[in-house]
Coordinates of C-alpha atoms (C1' of nucleotides) in Angstrom, one line a residue:
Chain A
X1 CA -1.8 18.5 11.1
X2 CA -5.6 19.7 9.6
X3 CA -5.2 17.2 6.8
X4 CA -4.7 13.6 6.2
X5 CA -5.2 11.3 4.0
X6 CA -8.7 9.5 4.4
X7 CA -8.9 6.2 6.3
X8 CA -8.1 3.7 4.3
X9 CA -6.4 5.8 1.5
X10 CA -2.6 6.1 0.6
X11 CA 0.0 8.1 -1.1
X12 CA 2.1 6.6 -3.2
X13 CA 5.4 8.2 -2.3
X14 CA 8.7 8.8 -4.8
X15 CA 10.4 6.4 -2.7
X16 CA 7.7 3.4 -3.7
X17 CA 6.2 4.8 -7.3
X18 CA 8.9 3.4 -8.9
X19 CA 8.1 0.4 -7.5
X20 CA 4.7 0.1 -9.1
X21 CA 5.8 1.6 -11.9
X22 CA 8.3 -1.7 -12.3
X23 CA 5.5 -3.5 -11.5
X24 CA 3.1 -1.8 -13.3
X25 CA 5.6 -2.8 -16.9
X26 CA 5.9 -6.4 -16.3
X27 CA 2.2 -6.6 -15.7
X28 CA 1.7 -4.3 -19.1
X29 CA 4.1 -6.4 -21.0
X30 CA 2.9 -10.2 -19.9
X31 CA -0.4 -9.4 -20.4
X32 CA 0.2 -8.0 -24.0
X33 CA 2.4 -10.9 -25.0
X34 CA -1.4 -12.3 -24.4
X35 CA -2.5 -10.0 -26.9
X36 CA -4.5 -8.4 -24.6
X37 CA -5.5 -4.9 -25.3
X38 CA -5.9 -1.9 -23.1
X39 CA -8.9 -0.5 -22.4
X40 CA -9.9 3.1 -19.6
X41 CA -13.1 3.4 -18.4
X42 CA -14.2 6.2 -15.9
X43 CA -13.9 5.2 -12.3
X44 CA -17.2 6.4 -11.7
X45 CA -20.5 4.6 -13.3
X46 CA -24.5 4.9 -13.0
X47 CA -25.0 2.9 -9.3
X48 CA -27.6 1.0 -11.1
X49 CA -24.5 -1.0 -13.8
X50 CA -22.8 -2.4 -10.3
X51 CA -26.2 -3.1 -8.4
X52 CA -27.3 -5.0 -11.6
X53 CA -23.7 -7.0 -12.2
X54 CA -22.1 -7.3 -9.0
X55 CA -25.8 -8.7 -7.6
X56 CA -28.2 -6.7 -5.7
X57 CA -27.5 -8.9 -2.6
X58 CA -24.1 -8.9 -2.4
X59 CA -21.7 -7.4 0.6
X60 CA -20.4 -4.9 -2.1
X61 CA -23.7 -3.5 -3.1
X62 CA -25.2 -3.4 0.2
X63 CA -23.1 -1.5 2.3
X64 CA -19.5 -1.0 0.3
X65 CA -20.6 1.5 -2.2
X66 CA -19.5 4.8 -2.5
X67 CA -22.6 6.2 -3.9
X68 CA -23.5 9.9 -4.4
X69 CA -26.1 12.5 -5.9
X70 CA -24.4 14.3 -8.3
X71 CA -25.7 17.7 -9.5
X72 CA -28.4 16.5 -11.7
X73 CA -29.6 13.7 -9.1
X74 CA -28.4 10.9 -11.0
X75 CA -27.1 8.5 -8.5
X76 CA -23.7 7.2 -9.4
X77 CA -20.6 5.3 -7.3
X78 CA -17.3 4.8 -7.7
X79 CA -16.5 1.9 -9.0
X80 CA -15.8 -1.1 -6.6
X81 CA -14.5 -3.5 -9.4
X82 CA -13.2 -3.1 -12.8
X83 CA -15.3 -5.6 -14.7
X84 CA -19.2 -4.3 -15.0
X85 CA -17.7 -1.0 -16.5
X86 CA -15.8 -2.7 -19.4
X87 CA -19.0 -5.0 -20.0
X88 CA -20.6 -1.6 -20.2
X89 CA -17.7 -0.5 -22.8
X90 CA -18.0 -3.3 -25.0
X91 CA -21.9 -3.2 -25.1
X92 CA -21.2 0.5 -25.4
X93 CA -19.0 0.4 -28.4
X94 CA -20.3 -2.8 -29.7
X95 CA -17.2 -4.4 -29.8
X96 CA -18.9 -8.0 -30.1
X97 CA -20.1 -6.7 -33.6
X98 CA -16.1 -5.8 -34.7
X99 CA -14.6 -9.0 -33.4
X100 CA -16.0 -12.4 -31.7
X101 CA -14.0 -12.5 -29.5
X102 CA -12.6 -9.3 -27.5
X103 CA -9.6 -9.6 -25.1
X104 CA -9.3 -6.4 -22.9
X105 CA -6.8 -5.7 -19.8
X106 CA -7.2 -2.4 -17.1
X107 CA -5.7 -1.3 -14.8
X108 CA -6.6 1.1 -12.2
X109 CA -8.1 2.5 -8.7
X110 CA -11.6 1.0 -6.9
X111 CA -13.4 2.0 -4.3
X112 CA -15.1 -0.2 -1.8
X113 CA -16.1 1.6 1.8
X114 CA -14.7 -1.8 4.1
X115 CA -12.5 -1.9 7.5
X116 CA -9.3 -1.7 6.5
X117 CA -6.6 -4.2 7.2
X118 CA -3.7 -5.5 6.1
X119 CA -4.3 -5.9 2.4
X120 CA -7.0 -4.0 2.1
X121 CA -8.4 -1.0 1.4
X122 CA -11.0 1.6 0.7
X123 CA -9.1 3.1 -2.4
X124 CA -7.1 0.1 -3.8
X125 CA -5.7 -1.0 -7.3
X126 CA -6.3 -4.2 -9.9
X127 CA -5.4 -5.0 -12.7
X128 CA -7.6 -7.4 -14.7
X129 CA -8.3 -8.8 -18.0
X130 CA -11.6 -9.9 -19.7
X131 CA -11.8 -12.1 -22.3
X132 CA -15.6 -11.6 -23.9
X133 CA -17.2 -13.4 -26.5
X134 CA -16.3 -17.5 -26.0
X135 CA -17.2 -20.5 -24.2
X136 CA -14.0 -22.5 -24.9
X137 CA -12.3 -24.4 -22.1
X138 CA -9.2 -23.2 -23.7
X139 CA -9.9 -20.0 -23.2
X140 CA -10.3 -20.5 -19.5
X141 CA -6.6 -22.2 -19.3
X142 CA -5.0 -19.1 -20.8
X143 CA -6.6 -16.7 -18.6
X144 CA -5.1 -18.6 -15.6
X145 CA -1.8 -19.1 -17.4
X146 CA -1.7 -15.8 -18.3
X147 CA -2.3 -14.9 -13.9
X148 CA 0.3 -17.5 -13.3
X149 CA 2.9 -15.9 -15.7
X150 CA 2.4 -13.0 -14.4
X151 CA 3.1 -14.2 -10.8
X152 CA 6.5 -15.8 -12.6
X153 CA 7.2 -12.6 -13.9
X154 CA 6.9 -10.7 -10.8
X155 CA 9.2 -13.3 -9.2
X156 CA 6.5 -14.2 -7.3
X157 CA 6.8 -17.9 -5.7
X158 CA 4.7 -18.7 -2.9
X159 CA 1.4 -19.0 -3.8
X160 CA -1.1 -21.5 -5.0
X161 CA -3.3 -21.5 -7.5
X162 CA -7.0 -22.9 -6.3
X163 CA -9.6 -24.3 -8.7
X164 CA -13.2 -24.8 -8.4
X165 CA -16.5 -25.2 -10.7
X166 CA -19.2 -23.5 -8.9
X167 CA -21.8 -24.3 -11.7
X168 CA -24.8 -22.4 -13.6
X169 CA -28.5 -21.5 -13.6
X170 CA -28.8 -25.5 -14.4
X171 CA -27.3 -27.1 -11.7
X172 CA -26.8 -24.6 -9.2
X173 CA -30.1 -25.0 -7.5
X174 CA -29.9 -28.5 -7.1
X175 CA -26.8 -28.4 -5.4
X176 CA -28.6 -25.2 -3.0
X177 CA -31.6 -28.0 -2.6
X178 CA -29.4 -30.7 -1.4
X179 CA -27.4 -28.7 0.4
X180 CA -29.9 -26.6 2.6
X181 CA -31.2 -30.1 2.8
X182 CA -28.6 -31.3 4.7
X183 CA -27.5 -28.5 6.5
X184 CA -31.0 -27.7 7.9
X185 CA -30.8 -30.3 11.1
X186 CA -27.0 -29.0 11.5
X187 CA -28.1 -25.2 11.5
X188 CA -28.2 -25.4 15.7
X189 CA -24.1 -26.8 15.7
X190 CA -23.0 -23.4 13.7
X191 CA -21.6 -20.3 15.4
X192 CA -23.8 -17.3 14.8
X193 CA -22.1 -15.9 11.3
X194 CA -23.0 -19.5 10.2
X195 CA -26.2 -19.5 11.0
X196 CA -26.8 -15.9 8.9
X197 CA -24.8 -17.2 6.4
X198 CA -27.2 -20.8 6.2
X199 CA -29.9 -17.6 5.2
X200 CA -28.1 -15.2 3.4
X201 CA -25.3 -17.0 1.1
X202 CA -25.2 -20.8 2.2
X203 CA -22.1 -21.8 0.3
X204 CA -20.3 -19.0 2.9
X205 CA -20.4 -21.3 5.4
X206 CA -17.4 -23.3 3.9
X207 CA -15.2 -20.8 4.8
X208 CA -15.6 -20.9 8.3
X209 CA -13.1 -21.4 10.2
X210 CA -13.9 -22.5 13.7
X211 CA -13.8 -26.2 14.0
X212 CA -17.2 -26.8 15.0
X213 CA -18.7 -25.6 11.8
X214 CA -16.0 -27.0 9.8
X215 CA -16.9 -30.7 11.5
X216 CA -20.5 -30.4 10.5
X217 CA -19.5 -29.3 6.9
X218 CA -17.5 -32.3 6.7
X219 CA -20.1 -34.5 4.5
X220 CA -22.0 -31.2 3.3
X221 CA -23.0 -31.5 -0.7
X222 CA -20.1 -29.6 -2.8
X223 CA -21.2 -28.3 -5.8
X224 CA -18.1 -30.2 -8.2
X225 CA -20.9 -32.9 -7.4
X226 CA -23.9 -31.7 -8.6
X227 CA -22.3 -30.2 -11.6
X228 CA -24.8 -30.7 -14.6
X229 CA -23.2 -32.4 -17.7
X230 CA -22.2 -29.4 -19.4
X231 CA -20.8 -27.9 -16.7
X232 CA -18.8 -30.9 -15.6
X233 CA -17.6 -31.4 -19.1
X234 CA -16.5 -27.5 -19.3
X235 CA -14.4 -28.1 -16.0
X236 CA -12.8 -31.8 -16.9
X237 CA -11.6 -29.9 -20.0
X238 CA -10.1 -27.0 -17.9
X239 CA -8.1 -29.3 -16.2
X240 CA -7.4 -31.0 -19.5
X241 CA -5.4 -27.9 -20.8
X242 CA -4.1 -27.1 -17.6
X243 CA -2.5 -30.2 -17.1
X244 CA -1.2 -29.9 -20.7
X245 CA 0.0 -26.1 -19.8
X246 CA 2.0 -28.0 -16.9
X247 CA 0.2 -25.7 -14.6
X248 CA 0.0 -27.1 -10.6
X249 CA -3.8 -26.6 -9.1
X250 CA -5.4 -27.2 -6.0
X251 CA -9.0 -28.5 -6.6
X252 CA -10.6 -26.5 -3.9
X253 CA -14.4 -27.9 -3.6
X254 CA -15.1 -25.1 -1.0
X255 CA -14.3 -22.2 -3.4
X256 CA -16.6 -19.4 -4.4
X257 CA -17.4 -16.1 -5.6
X258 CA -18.7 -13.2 -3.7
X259 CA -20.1 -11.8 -6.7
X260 CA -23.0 -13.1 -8.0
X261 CA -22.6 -12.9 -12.1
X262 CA -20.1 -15.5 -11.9
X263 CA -20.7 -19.1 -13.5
X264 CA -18.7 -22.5 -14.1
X265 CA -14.8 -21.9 -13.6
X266 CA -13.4 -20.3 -10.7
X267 CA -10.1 -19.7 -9.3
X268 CA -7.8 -17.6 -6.8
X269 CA -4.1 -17.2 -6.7
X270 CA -3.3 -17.6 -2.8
X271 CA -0.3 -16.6 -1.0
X272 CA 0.2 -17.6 2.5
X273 CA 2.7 -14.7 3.1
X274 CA -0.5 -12.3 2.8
X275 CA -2.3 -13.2 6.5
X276 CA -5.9 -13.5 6.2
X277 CA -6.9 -11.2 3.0
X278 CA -4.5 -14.1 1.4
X279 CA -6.0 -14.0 -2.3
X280 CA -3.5 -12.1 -5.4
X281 CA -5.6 -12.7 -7.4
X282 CA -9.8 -13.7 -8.6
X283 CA -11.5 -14.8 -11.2
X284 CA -13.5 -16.7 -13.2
X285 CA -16.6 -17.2 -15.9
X286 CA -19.6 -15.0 -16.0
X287 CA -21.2 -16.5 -19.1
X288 CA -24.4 -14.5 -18.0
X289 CA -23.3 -11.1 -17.2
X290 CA -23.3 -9.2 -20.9
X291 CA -27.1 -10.8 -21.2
X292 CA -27.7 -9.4 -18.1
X293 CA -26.2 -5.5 -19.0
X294 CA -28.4 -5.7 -21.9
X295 CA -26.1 -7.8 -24.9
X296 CA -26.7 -10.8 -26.6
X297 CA -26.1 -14.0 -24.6
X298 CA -22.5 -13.9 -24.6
X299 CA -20.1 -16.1 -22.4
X300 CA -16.9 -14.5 -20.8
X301 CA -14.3 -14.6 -18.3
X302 CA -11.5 -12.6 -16.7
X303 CA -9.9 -12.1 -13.2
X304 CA -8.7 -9.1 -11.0
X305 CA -6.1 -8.8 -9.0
X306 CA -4.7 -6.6 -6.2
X307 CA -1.8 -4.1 -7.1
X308 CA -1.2 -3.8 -3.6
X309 CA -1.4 -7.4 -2.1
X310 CA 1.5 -8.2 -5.2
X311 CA 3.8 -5.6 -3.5
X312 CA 2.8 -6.9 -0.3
X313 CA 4.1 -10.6 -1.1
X314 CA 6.7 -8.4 -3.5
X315 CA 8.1 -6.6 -0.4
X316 CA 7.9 -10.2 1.7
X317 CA 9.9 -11.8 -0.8
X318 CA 12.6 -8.5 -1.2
X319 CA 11.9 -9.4 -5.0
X320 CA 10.3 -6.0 -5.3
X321 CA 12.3 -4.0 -8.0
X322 CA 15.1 -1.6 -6.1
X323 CA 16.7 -0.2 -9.1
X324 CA 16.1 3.2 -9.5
X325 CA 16.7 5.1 -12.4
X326 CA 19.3 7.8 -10.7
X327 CA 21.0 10.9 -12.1
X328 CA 23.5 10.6 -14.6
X329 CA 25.0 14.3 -13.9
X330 CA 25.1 16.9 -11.6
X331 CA 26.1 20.5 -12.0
X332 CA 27.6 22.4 -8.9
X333 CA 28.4 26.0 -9.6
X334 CA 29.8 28.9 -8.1
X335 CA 28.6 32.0 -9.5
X336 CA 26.2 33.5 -11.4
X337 CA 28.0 33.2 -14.6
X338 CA 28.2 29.5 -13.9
X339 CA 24.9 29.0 -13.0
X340 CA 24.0 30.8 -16.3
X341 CA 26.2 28.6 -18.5
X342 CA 25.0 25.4 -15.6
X343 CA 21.1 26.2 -16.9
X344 CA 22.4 26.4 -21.0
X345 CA 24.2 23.1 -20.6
X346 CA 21.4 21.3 -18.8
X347 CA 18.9 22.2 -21.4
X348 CA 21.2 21.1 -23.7
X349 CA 21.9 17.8 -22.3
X350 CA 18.4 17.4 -21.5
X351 CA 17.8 17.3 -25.2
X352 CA 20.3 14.2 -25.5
X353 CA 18.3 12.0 -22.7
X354 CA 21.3 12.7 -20.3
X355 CA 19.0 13.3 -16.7
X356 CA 21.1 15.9 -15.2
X357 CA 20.2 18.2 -12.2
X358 CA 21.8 21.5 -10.4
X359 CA 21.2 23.7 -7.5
X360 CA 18.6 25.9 -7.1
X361 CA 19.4 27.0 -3.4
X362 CA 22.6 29.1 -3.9
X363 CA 24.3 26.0 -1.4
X364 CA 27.9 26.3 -1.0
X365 CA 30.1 23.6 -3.2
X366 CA 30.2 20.9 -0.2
X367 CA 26.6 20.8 0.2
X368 CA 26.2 20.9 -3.6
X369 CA 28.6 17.7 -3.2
X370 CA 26.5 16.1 -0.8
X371 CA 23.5 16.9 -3.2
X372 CA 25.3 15.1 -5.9
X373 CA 25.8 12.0 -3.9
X374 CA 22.4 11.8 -2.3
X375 CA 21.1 11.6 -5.1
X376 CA 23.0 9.1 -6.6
X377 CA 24.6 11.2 -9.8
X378 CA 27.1 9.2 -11.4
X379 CA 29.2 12.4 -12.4
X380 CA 29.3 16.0 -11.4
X381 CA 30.4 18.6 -13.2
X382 CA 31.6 21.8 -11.5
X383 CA 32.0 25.2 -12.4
X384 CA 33.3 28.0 -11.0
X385 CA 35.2 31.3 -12.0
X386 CA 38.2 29.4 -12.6
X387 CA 36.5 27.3 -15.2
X388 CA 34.6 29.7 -16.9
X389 CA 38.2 31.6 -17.2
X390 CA 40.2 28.7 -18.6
X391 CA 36.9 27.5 -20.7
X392 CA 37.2 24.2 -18.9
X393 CA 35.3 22.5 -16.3
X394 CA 36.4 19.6 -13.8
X395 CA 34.3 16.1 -14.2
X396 CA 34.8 13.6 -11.4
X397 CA 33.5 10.5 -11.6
X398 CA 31.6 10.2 -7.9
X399 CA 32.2 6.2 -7.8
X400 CA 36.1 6.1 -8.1
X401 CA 36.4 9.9 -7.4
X402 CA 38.4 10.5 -10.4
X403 CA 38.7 14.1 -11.9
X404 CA 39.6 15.6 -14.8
X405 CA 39.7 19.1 -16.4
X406 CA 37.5 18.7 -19.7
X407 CA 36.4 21.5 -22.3
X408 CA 33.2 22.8 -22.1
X409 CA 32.4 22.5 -25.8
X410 CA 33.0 18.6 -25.1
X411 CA 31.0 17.9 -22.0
X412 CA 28.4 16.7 -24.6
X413 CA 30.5 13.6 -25.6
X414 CA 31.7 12.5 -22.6
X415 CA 28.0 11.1 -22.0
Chain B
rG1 C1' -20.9 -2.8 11.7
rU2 C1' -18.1 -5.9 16.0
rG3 C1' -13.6 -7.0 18.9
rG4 C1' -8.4 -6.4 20.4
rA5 C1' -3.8 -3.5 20.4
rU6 C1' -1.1 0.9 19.6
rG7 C1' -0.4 6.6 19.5
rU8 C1' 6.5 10.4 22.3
rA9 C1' 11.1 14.6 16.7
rG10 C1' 10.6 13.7 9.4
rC11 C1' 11.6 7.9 10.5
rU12 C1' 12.5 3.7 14.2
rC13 C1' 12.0 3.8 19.3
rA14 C1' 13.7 4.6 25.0
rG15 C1' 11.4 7.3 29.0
rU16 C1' 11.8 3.4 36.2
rU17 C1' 7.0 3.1 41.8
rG18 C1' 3.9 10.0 38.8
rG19 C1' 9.2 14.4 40.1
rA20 C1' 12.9 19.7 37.8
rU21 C1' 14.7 22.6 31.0
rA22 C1' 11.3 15.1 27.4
rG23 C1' 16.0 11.5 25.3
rA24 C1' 18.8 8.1 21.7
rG25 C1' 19.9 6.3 16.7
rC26 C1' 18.9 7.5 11.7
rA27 C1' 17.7 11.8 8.6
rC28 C1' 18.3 17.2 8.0
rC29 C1' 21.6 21.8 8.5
rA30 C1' 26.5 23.8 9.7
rG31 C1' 31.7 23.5 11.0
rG32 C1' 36.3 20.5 11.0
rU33 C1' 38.5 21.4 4.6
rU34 C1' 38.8 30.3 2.4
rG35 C1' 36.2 25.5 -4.2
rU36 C1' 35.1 18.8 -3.5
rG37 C1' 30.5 13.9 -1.7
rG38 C1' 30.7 9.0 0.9
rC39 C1' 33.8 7.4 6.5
rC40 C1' 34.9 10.0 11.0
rC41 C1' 34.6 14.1 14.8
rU42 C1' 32.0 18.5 16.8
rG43 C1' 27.8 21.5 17.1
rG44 C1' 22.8 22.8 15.7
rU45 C1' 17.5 22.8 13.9
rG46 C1' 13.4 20.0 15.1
rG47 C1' 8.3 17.8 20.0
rU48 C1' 1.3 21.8 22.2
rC49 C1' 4.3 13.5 24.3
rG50 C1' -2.7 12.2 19.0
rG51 C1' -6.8 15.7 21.1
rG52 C1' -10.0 17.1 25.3
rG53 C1' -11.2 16.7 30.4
rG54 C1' -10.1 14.8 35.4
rU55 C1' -7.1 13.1 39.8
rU56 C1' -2.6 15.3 42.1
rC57 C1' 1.7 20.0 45.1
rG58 C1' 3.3 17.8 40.3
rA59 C1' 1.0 13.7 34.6
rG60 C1' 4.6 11.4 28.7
rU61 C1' 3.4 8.1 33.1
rC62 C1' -2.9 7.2 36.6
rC63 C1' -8.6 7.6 35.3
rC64 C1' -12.6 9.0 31.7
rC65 C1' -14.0 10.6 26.8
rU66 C1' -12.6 11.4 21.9
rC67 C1' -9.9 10.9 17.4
rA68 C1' -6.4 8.3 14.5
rU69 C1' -3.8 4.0 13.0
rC70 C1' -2.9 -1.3 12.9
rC71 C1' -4.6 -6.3 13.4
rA72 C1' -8.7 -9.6 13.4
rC73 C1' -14.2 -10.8 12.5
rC74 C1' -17.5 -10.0 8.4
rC75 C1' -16.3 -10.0 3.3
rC76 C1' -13.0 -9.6 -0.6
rA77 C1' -8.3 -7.9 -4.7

RNA sequence: GUGGAUGUAGCUCAGUUGGAUAGAGCACCAGGUUGUGGCCCUGGUGGUCGGGGGUUCGAGUCCCCUCAUCCACCCCA
């Protein structure tokens, strides 16, 4: 076979679209019982909008991007996450000015050029909503409601919803002092990544998981302890609602973001069912991000989550939607008059919402038959000479295999 | 970018210490029913054994290279 499907990259067959498509409606309606609205931006943006918000030092700008030239020699890449291009869109379309506070859902394809494994890859799809314009603790306990309920609403069970506070522009670097601090007479005990991580992105380090490394972390600084006293006040509230939302969280002091524009709040949805790539779900503030595109300082959060790690856990848990929406009539015929008549009926039904199919191969009635009941068709309808003679058809009901002779002029109200 | 595993029919997989026209189940097609599906029976279509090279009288099987996929590392949805 010349062509495949890139590395990476998958079809979404007939047999699964469904799937998402059942998927894709409880997402829709959860999130608008939210009253979050939808919002479509292009999957391709100016490289410079995800080098400035994603952080010029991150994994996913330094060597995940698909970037190209395009005619004009603009550099642009396609879009690795869904959140700098709807900060773009509300700058954009200065939706800040029309309402303070703007709450915006997506969903859609990203790009990032990793290894593939199991639960991930290089074209995926999230969903996400950003909530743009407040500062409110609240606010933060109904986005993670609203990624809980959705879980709830997928029939999703196992997984755990993790919590952490990873600070701001105040405290952060106090925590980073303290930290390198004490890490800096450890740095020999780590394994190698560790000891790139103790240079490139220190707080990394806590998700080691060899045991040495994890030993010397032990007594490490966590952030939750340096937070300054707006932070910690922001996070004790969190918790406040949470606990008032009756919503179970893991306080996990060694969480954090891999993208640099996020501040204060942050959390994961984890399932264990998922193997390594284990989070649903990711999100948090990023109170500094619309200053940074270019806005006024305006605090915001949102999460993203991964279409195809929920169908992962979906399939897992044989919750995952099986009902498909199958033919409600079939037409055999024998003849070219009764095709004829076959093609004026199923335009006509058609126009009633009744899904009805034929044959288009010229197949002899017991193939037509076996047609019919591949697919699922509740009744079939068949015509031959006969028929056509007597101005009757026979319906038989493929389940009990009951027929009947019925007038063609009534085939319409049997439906 | 690094490591490990796996590539045989549309799908899931057998294939012995290297041995003759490469098999099974499912799926597909046809017949058993001159105009009736599912179950059953019979038959059939379908494979450059991922690709290339080598060893050998002989390679699906052994060796080398390559490509692809999966899993893991890194990192993330």
């Amino acid at each position: 076979m010349k062509y495949k499907a890139l590395y990476g990259t998958h079809d979404l067959l007939p047999e699964d679209s469904f799937k998402w498509q059942n998927l894709e409606e409880k997402v829709r309606k959860t999130i608008s019982l939210y009253n979050y609205k939808e919002i479509r931006t292009p999957i391709f943006e100016e490289t410079d909008l995800f080098a400035r918000s994603i952080g010029q030092d991150t994994d996913i700008v330094q060597k995940e991007m698909y970037t190209f030239l395009d005619q004009g020699k603009r550099s642009l890449t396609l879009r690795p996450e869904g959140t700098a291009g709807v900060v773009r869109a509300y700058l954009e379309h200065s939706l800040g000015e029309k309402s303070p506070l703007v709450k915006l859902f997506y969903f859609g394809p990203m790009f990032r050029q990793e290894r593939p494994q199991k639960g991930r890859l290089r074209q995926f799809h999230q969903f996400g909503v950003e909530a743009i314009g407040s500062l409110e603790p609240s606010l933060d306990a109904e986005v993670i409601d609203l990624s809980v309920k959705i879980c709830y609403a997928l029939g999703i069970t196992d997984f755990k919803l993790h919590l952490n506070s990873i600070g701001c522009p105040v405290c952060r670097p106090i925590h980073r002092d303290k930290f390198l601090n004490f890490m800096k007479d450890k740095v020999g005990e780590l394994c190698e990544d560790c000891k790139t991580r103790f240079l490139r992105n220190p707080l990394r380090m806590f998700d080691c998981k060899k045991e040495g490394c994890i030993e010397q972390l032990k007594d490490a600084p966590v952030m939750i302890d340096f937070l300054c006293e707006e932070c910690k006040n922001h996070y004790i509230l969190v918790k406040q609602y949470l606990d008032a939302l009756k919503i179970d969280y893991f306080e996990d002091k060694t969480l954090v973001r891999g993208l640099d524009y996020y501040t204060k709040t942050a959390f994961e949805l984890k399932s264990k069912l998922l193997g390594t790539q284990d989070t649903l779900c990711g999100g948090g503030r990023y109170d500094l991000l619309v200053e940074e595109l270019g806005g006024k300082n305006t605090p915001a959060i949102g999460f993203a989550a991964g279409i195809e790690r929920f169908v992962l856990v979906l399939k897992m848990e044989e919750k995952l939607d099986l009902e498909e929406k199958n033919l409600d009539l079939f037409i055999a015929t024998l003849g070219d008059e009764a095709r004829t008549l076959a093609m004026k009926l199923i335009k006509d039904l058609r126009e009633k919402n009744i899904i009805c199919e034929t044959d288009y191969l010229n197949r002899s009635l017991k193939a037509q038959m076996k047609e019919a009941n591949r697919q699922k068709a509740k009744k079939v309808l068949i015509i031959g000479e006969d028929e056509i003679k007597k101005g009757k058809a026979i319906l038989k009901d493929m389940d009990s295999g009951e027929q009947k002779e019925i007038e063609l002029e009534k085939i319409r109200g049997a439906f």
